[in-house]
CSV table of N, CA and C in Angstrom, one decimal:
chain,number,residue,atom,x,y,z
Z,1,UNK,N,-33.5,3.6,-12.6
Z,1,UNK,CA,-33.2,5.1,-12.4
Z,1,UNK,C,-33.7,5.5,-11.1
Z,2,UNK,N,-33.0,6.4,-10.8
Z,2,UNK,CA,-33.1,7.1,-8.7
Z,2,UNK,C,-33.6,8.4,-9.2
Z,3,UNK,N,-34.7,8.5,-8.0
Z,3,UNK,CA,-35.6,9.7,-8.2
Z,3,UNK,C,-34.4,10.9,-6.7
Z,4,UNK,N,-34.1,11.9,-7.6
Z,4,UNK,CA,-33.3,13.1,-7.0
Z,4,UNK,C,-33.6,12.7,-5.7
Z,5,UNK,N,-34.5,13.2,-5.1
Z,5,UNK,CA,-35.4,13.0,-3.8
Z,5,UNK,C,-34.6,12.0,-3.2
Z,6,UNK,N,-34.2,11.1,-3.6
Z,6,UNK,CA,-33.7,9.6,-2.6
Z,6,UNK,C,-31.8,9.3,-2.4
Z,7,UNK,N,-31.8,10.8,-2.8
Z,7,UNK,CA,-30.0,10.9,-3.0
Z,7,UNK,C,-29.4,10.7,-1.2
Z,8,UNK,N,-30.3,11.4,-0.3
Z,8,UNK,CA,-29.6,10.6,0.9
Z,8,UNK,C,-29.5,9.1,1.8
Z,9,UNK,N,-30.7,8.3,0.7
Z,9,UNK,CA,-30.9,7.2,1.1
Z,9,UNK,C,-30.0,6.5,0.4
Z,10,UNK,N,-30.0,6.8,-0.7
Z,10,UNK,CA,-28.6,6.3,-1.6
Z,10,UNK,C,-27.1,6.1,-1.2
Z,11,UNK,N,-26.8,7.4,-0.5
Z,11,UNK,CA,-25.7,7.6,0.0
Z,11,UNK,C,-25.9,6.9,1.4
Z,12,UNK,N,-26.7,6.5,2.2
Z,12,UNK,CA,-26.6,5.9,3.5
Z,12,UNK,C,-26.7,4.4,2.8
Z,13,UNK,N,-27.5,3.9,1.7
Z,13,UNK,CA,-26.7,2.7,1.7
Z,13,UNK,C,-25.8,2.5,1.3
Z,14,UNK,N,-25.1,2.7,0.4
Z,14,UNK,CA,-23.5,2.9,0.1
Z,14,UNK,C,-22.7,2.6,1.2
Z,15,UNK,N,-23.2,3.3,2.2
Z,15,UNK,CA,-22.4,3.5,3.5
Z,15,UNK,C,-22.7,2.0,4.3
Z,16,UNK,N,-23.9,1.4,4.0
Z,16,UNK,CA,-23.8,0.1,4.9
Z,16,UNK,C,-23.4,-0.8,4.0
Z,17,UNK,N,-23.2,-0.8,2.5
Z,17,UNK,CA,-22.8,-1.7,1.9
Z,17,UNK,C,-21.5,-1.8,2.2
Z,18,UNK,N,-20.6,-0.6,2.1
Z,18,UNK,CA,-19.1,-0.8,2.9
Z,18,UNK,C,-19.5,-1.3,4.4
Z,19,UNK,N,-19.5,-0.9,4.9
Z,19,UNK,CA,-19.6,-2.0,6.1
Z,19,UNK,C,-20.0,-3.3,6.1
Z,20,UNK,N,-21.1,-3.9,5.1
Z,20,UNK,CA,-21.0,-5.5,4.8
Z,20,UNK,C,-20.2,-5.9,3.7
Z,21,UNK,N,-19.2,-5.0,3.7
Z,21,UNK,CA,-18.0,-5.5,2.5
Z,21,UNK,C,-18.9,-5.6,0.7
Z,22,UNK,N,-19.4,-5.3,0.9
Z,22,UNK,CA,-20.2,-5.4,-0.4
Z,22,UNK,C,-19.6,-4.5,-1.4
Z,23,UNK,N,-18.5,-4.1,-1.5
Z,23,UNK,CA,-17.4,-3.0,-1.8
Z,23,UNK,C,-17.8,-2.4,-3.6
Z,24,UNK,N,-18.3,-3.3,-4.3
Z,24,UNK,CA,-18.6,-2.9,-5.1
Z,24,UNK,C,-19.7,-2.2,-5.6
Z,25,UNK,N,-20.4,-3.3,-4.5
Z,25,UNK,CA,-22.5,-2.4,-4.7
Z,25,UNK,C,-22.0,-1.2,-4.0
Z,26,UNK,N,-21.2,-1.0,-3.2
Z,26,UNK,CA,-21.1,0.5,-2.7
Z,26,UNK,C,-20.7,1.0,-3.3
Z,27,UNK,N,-19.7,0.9,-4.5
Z,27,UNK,CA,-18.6,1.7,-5.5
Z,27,UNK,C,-20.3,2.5,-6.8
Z,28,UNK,N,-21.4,1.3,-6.9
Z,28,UNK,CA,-21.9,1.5,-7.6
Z,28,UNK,C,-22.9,2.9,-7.5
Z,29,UNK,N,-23.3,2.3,-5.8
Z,29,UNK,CA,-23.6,3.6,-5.6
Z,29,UNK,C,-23.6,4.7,-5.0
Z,30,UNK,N,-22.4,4.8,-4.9
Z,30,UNK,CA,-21.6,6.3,-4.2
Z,30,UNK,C,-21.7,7.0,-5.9
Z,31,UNK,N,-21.1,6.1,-7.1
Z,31,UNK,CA,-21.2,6.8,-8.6
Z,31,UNK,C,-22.5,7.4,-8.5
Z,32,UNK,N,-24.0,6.6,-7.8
Z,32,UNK,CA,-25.0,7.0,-8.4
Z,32,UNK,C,-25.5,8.1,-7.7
Z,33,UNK,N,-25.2,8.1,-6.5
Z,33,UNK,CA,-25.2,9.6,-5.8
Z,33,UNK,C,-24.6,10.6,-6.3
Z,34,UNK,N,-23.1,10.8,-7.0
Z,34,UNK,CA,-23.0,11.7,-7.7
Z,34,UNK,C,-23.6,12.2,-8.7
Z,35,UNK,N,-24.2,11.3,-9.7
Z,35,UNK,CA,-24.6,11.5,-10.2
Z,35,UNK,C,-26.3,12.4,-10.0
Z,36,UNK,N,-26.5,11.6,-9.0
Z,36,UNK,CA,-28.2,12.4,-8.6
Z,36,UNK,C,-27.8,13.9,-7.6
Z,37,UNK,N,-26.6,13.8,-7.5
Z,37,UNK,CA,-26.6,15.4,-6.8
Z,37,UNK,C,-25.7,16.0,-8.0
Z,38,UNK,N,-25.5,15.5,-9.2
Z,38,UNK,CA,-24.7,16.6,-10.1
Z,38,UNK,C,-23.7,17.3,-9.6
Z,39,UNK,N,-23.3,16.2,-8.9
Z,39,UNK,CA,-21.8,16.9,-8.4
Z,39,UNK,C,-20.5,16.0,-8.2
Z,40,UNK,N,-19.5,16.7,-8.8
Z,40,UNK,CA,-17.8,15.9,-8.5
Z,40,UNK,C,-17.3,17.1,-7.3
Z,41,UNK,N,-17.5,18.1,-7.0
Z,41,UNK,CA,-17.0,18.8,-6.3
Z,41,UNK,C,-16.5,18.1,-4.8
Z,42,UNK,N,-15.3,17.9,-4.3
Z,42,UNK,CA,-15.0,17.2,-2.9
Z,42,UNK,C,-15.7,18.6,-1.8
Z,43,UNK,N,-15.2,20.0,-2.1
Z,43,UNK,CA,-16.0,20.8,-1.7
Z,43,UNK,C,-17.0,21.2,-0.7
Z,44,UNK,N,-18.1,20.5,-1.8
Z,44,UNK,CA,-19.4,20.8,-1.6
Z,44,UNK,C,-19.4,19.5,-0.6
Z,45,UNK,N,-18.5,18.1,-0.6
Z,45,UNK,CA,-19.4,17.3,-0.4
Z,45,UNK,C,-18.1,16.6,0.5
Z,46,UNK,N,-17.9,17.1,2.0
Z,46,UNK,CA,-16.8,16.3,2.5
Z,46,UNK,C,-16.7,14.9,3.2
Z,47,UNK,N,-18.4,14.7,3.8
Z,47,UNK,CA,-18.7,13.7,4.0
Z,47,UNK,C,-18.7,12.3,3.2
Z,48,UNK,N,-19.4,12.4,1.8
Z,48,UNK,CA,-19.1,12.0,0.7
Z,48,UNK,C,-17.8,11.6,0.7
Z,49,UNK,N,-16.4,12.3,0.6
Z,49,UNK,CA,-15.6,12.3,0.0
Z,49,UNK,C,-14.6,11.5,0.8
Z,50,UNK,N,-15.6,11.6,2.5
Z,50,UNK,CA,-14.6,10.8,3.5
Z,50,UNK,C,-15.0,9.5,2.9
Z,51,UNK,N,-16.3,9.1,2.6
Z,51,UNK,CA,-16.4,7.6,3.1
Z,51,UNK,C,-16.0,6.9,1.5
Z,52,UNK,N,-15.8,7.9,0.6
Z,52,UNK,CA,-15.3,7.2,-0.6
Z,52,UNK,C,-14.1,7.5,-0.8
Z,53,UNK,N,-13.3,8.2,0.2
Z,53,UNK,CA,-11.7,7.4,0.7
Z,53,UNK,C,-11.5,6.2,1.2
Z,54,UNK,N,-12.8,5.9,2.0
Z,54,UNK,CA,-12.3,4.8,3.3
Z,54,UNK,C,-12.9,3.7,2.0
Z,55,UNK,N,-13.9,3.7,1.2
Z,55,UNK,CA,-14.1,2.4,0.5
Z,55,UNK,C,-12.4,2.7,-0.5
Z,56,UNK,N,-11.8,3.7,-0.9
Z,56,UNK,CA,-10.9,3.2,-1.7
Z,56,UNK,C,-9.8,2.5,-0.6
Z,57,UNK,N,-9.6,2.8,0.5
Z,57,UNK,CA,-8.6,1.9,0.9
Z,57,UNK,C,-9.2,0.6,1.1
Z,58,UNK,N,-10.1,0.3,1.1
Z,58,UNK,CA,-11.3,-1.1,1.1
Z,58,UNK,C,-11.1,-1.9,0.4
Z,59,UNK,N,-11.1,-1.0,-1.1
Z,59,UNK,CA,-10.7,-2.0,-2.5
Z,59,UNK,C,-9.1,-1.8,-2.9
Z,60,UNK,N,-8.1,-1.3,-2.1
Z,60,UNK,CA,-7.2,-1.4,-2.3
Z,60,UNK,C,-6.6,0.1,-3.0
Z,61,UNK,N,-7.1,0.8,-3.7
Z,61,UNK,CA,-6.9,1.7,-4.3
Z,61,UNK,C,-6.7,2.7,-3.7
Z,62,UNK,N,-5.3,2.8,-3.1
Z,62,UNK,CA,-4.5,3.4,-2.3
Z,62,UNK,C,-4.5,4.7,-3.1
Z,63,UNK,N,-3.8,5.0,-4.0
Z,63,UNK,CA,-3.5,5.8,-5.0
Z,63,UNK,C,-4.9,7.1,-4.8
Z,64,UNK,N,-5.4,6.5,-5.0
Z,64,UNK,CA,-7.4,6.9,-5.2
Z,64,UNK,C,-7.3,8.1,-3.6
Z,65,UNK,N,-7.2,6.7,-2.8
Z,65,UNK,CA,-7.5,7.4,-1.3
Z,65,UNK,C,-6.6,8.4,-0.7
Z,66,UNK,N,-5.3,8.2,-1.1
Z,66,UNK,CA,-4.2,9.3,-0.7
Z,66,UNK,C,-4.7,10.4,-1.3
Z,67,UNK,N,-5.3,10.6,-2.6
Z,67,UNK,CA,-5.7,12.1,-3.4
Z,67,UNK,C,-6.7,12.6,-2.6
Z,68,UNK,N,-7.4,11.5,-2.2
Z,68,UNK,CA,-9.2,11.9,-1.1
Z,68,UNK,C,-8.6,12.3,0.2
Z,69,UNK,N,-8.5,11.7,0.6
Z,69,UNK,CA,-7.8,12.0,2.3
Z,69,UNK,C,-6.5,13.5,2.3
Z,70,UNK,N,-6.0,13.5,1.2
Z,70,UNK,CA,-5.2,14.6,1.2
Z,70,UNK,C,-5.5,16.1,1.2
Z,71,UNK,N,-6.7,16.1,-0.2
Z,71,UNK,CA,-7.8,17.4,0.3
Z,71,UNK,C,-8.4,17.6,1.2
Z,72,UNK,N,-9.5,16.4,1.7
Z,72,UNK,CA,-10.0,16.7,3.4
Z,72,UNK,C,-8.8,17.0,4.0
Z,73,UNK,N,-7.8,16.7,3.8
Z,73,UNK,CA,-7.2,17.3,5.3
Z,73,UNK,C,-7.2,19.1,5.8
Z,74,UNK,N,-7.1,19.5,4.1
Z,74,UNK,CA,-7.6,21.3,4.3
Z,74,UNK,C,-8.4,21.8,4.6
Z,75,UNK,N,-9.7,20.7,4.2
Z,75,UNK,CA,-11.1,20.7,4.9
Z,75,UNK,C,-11.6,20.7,6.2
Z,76,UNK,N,-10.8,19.3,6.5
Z,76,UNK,CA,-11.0,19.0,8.3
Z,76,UNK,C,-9.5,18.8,9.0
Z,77,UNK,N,-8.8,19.7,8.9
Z,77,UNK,CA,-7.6,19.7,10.0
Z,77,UNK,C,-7.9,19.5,11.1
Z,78,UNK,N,-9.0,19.0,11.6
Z,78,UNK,CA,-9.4,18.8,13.6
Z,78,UNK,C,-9.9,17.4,13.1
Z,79,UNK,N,-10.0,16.4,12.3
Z,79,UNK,CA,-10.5,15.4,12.3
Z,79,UNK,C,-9.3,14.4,12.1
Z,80,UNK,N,-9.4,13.3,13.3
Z,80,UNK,CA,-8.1,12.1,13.1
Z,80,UNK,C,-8.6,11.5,12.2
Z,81,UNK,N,-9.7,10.9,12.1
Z,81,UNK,CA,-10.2,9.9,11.2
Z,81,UNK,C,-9.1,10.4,9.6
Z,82,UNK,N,-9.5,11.4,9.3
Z,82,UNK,CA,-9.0,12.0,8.0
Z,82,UNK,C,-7.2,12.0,7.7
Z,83,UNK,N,-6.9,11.9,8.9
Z,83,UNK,CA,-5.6,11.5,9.4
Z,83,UNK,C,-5.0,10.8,8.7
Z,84,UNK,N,-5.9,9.5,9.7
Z,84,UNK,CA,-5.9,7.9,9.6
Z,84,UNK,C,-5.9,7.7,8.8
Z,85,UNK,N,-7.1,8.3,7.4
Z,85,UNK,CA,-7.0,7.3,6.3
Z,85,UNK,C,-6.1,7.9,5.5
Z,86,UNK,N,-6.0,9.0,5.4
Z,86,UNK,CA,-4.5,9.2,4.5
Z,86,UNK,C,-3.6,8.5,5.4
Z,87,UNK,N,-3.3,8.1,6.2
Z,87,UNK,CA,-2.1,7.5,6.6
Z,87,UNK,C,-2.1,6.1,6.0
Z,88,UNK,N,-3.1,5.2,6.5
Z,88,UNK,CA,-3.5,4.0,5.7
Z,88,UNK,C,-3.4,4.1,4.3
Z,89,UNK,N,-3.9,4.5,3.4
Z,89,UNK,CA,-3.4,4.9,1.9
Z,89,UNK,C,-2.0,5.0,2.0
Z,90,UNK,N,-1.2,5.9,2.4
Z,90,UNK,CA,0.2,5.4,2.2
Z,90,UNK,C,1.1,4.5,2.6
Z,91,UNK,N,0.5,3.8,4.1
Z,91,UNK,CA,0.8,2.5,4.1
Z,91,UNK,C,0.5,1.6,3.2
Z,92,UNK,N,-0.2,1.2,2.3
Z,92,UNK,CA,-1.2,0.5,1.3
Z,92,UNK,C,0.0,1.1,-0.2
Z,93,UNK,N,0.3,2.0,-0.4
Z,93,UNK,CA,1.4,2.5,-1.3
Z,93,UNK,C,2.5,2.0,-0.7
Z,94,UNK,N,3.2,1.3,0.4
Z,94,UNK,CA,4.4,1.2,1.2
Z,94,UNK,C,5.3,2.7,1.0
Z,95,UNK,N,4.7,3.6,1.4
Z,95,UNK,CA,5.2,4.9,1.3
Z,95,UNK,C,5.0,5.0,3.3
Z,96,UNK,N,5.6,4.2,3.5
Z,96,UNK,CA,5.4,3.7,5.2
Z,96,UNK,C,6.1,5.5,6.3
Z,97,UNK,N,7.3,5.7,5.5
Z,97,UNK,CA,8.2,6.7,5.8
Z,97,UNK,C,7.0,7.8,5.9
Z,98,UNK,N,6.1,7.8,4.5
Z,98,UNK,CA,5.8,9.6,4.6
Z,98,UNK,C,4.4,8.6,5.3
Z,99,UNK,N,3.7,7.7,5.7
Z,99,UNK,CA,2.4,7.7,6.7
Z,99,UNK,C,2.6,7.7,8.0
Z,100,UNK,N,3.8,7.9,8.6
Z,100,UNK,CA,4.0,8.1,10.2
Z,100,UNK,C,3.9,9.5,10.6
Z,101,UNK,N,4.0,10.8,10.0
Z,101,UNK,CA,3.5,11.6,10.3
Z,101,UNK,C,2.3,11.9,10.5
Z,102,UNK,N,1.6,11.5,9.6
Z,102,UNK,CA,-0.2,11.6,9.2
Z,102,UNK,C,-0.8,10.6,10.9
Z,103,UNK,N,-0.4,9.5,11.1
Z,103,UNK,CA,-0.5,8.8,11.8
Z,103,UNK,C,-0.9,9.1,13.5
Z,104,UNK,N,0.6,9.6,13.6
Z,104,UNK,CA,0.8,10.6,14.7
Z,104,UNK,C,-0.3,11.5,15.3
Z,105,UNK,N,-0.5,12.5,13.9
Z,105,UNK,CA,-1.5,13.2,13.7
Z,105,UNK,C,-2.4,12.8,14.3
Z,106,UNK,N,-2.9,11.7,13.8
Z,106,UNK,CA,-4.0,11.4,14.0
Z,106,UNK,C,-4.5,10.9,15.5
Z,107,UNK,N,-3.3,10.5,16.7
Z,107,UNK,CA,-3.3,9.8,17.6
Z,107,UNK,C,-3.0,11.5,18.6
Z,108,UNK,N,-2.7,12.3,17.9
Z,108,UNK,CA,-2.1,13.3,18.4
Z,108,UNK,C,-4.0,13.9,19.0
Z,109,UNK,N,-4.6,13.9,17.9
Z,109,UNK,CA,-5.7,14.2,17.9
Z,109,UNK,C,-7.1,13.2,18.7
Z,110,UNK,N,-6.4,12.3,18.4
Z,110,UNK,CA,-7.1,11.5,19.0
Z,110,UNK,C,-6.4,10.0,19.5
Z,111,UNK,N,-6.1,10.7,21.3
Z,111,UNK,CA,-5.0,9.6,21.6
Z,111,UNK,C,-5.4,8.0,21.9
Z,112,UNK,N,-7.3,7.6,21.7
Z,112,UNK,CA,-7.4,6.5,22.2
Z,112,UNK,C,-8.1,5.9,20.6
Z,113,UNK,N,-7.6,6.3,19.3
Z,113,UNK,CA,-7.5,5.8,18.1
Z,113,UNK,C,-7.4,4.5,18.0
Z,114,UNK,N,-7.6,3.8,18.2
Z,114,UNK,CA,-6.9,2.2,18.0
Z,114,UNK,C,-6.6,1.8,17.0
Z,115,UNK,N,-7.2,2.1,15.9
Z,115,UNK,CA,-7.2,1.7,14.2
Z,115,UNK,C,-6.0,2.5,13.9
Z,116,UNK,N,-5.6,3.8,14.5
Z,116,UNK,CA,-4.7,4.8,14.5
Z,116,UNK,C,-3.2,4.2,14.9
Z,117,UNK,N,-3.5,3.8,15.8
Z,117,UNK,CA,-2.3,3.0,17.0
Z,117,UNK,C,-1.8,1.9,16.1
Z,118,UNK,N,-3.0,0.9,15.4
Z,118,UNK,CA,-2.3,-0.8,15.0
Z,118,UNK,C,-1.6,0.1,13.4
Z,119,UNK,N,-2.3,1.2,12.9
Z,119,UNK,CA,-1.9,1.5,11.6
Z,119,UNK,C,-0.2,1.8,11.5
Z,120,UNK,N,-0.2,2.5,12.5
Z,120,UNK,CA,1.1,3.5,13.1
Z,120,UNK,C,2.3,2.0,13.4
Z,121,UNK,N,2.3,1.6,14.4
Z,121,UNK,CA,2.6,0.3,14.4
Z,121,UNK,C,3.2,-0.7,12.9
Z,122,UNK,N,2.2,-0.6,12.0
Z,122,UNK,CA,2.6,-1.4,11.0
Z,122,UNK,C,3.4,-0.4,10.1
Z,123,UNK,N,3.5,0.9,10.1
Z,123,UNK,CA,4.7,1.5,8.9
Z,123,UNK,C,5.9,1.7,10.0
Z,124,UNK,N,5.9,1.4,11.5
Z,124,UNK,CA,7.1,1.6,12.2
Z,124,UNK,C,7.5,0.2,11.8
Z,125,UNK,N,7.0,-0.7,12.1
Z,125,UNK,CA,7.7,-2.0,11.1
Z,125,UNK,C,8.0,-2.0,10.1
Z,126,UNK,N,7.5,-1.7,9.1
Z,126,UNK,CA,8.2,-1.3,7.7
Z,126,UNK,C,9.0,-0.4,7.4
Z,127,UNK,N,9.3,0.4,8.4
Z,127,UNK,CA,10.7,1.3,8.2
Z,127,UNK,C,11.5,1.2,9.2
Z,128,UNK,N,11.4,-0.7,9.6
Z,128,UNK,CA,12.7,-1.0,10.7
Z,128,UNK,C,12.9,-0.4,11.6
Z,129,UNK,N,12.1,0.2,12.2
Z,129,UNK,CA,11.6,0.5,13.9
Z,129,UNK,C,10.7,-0.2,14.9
Z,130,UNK,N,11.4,-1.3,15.2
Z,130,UNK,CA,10.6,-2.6,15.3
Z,130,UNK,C,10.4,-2.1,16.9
Z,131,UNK,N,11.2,-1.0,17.9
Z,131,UNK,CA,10.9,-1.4,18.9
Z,131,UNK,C,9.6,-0.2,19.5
Z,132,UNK,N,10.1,1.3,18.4
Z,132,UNK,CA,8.4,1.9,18.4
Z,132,UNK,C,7.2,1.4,17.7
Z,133,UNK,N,7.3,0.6,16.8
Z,133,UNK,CA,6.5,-0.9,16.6
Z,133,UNK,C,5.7,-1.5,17.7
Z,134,UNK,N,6.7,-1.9,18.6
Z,134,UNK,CA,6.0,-2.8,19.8
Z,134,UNK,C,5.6,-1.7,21.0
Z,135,UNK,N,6.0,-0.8,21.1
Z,135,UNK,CA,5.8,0.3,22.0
Z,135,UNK,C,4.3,0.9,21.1
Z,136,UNK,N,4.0,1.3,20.5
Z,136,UNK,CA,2.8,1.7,19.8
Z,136,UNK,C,1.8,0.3,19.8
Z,137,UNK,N,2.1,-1.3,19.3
Z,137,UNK,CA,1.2,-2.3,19.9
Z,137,UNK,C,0.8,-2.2,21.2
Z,138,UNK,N,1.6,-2.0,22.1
Z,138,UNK,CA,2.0,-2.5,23.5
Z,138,UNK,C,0.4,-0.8,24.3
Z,139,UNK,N,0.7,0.4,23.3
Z,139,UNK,CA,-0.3,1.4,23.4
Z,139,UNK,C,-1.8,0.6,22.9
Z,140,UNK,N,-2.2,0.1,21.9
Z,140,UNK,CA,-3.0,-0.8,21.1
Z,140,UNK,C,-3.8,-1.6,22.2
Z,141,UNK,N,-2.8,-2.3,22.5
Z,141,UNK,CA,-3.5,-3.7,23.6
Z,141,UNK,C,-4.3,-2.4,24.9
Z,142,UNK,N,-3.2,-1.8,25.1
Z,142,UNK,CA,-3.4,-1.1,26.3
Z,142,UNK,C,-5.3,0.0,26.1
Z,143,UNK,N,-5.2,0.1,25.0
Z,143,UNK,CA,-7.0,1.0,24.6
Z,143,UNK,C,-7.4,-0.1,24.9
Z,144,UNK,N,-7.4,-1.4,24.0
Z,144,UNK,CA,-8.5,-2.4,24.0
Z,144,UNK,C,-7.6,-3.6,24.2
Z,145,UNK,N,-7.7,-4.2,25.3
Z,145,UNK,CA,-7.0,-5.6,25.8
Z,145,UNK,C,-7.9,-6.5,24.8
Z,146,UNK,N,-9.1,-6.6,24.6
Z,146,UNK,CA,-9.4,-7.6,23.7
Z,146,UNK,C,-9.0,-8.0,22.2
Z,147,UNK,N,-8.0,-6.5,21.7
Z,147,UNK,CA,-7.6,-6.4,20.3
Z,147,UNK,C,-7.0,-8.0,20.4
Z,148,UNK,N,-7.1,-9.0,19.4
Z,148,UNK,CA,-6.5,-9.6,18.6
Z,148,UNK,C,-5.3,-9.5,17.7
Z,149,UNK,N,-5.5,-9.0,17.1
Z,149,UNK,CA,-4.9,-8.1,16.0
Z,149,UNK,C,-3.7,-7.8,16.4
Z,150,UNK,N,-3.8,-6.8,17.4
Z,150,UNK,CA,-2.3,-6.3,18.1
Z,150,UNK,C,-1.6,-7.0,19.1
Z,151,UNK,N,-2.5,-8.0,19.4
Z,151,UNK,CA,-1.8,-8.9,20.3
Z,151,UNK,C,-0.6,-9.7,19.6
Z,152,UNK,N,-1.3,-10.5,18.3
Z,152,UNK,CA,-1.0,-11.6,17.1
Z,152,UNK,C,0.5,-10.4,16.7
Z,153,UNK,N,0.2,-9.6,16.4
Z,153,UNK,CA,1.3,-8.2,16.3
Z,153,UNK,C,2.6,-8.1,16.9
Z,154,UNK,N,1.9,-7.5,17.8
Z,154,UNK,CA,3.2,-7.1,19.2
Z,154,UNK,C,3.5,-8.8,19.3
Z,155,UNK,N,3.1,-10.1,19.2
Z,155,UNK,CA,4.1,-11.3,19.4
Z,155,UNK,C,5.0,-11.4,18.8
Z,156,UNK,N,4.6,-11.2,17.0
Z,156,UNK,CA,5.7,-11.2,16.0
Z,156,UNK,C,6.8,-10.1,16.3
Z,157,UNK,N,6.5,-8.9,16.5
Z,157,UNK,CA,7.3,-7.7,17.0
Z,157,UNK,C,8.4,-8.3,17.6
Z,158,UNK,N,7.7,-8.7,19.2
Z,158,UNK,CA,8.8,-9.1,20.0
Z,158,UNK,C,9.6,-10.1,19.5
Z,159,UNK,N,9.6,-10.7,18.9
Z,159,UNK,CA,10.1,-11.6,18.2
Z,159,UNK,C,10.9,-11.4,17.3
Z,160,UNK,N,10.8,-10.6,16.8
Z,160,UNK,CA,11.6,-9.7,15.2
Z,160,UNK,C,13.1,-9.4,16.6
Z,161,UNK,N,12.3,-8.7,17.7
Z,161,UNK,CA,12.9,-7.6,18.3
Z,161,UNK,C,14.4,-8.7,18.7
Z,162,UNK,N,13.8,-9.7,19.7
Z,162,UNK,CA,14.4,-10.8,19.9
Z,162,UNK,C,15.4,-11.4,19.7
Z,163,UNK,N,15.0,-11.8,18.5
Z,163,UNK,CA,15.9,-12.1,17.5
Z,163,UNK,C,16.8,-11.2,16.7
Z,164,UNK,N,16.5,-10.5,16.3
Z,164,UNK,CA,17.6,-9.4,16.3
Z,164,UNK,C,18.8,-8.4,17.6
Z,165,UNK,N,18.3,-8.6,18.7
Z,165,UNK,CA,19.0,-8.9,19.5
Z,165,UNK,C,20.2,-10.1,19.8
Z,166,UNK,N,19.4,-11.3,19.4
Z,166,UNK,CA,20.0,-12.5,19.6
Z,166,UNK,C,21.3,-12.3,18.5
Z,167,UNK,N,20.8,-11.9,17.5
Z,167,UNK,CA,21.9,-12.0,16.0
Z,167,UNK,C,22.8,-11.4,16.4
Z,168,UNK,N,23.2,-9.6,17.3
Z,168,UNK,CA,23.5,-8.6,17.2
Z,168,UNK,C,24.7,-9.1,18.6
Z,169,UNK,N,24.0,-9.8,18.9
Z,169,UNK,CA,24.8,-10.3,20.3
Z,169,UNK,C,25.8,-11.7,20.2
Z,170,UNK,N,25.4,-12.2,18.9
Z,170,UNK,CA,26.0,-13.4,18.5
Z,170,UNK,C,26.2,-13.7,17.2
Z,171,UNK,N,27.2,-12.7,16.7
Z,171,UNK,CA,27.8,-12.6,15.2
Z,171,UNK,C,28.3,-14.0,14.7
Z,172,UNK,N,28.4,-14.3,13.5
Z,172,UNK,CA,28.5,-15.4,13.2
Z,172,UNK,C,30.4,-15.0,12.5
């Protein structure tokens, strides 16, 4: 049992347990922080409510994170992060169409986003806009040339792009 008194130490480990993927000991106690502040209110508690969106798109539970990320947005309309993860959550639902706005948003707000950029990137591929795909990677590499991720990306991309060229040019 957690003495009231230790409810922000609680919630700051929660917070490093998602960051060493520990996703469950965090799930455990973000519960127990609610509980020690007697509160469900998103409200009262927006911080809270961000970083237990970002663990639900962590554990997959898209569904969870779109409802979290969708109230902060009334909350924090100046914040991309808040964006971001509602957009993520609806990529995670393959609702790719309605997370390119959120996305935007979020790059709109914050145009050197990278997590923003590779996100945006993967629902313009999923709704067969392969070449704002590679043009949003090609933005990706360009914040951080060391990205991996978007490199391994934008190769497939061009490649999609490529080859569907190739096809379009050479009917069978």
């Amino acid at each position: 049992s957690f003495n009231p008194k230790y409810a922000p130490a609680v919630f700051e480990l929660a917070q490093l347990y998602t960051r060493q993927g520990r996703l469950n000991d965090a799930a455990g106690l973000y519960q127990k922080w609610l509980e020690l502040c007697g509160t469900q209110d998103m409200k009262d508690t927006p911080k809270f409510s961000y970083h237990l969106g970002l663990l639900y798109n962590k554990l997959g539970e898209y569904e969870k994170a779109r409802a979290v990320f969708t109230k902060l947005i009334d909350m924090m309309p100046d914040n991309a992060s808040v964006f971001h993860g509602l957009g993520t959550a609806l990529n995670g639902l393959a609702r790719h169409d309605q997370a390119i706005p959120f996305l935007k948003q979020a790059l709109q707000l914050s145009p050197n986003y990278l997590h923003a950029c590779y996100e945006l990137a993967v629902a313009f591929e999923h709704t067969g806009a392969e070449q704002e795909a590679e043009q949003t990677l090609k933005a990706a590499v360009k914040i951080n040339p060391e990205n991996a991720d978007a490199f391994l990306r934008l190769g497939s991309s061009s490649d999609a792009i490529w080859q569907a060229n190739m096809n379009a040019s050479n009917p069978a």
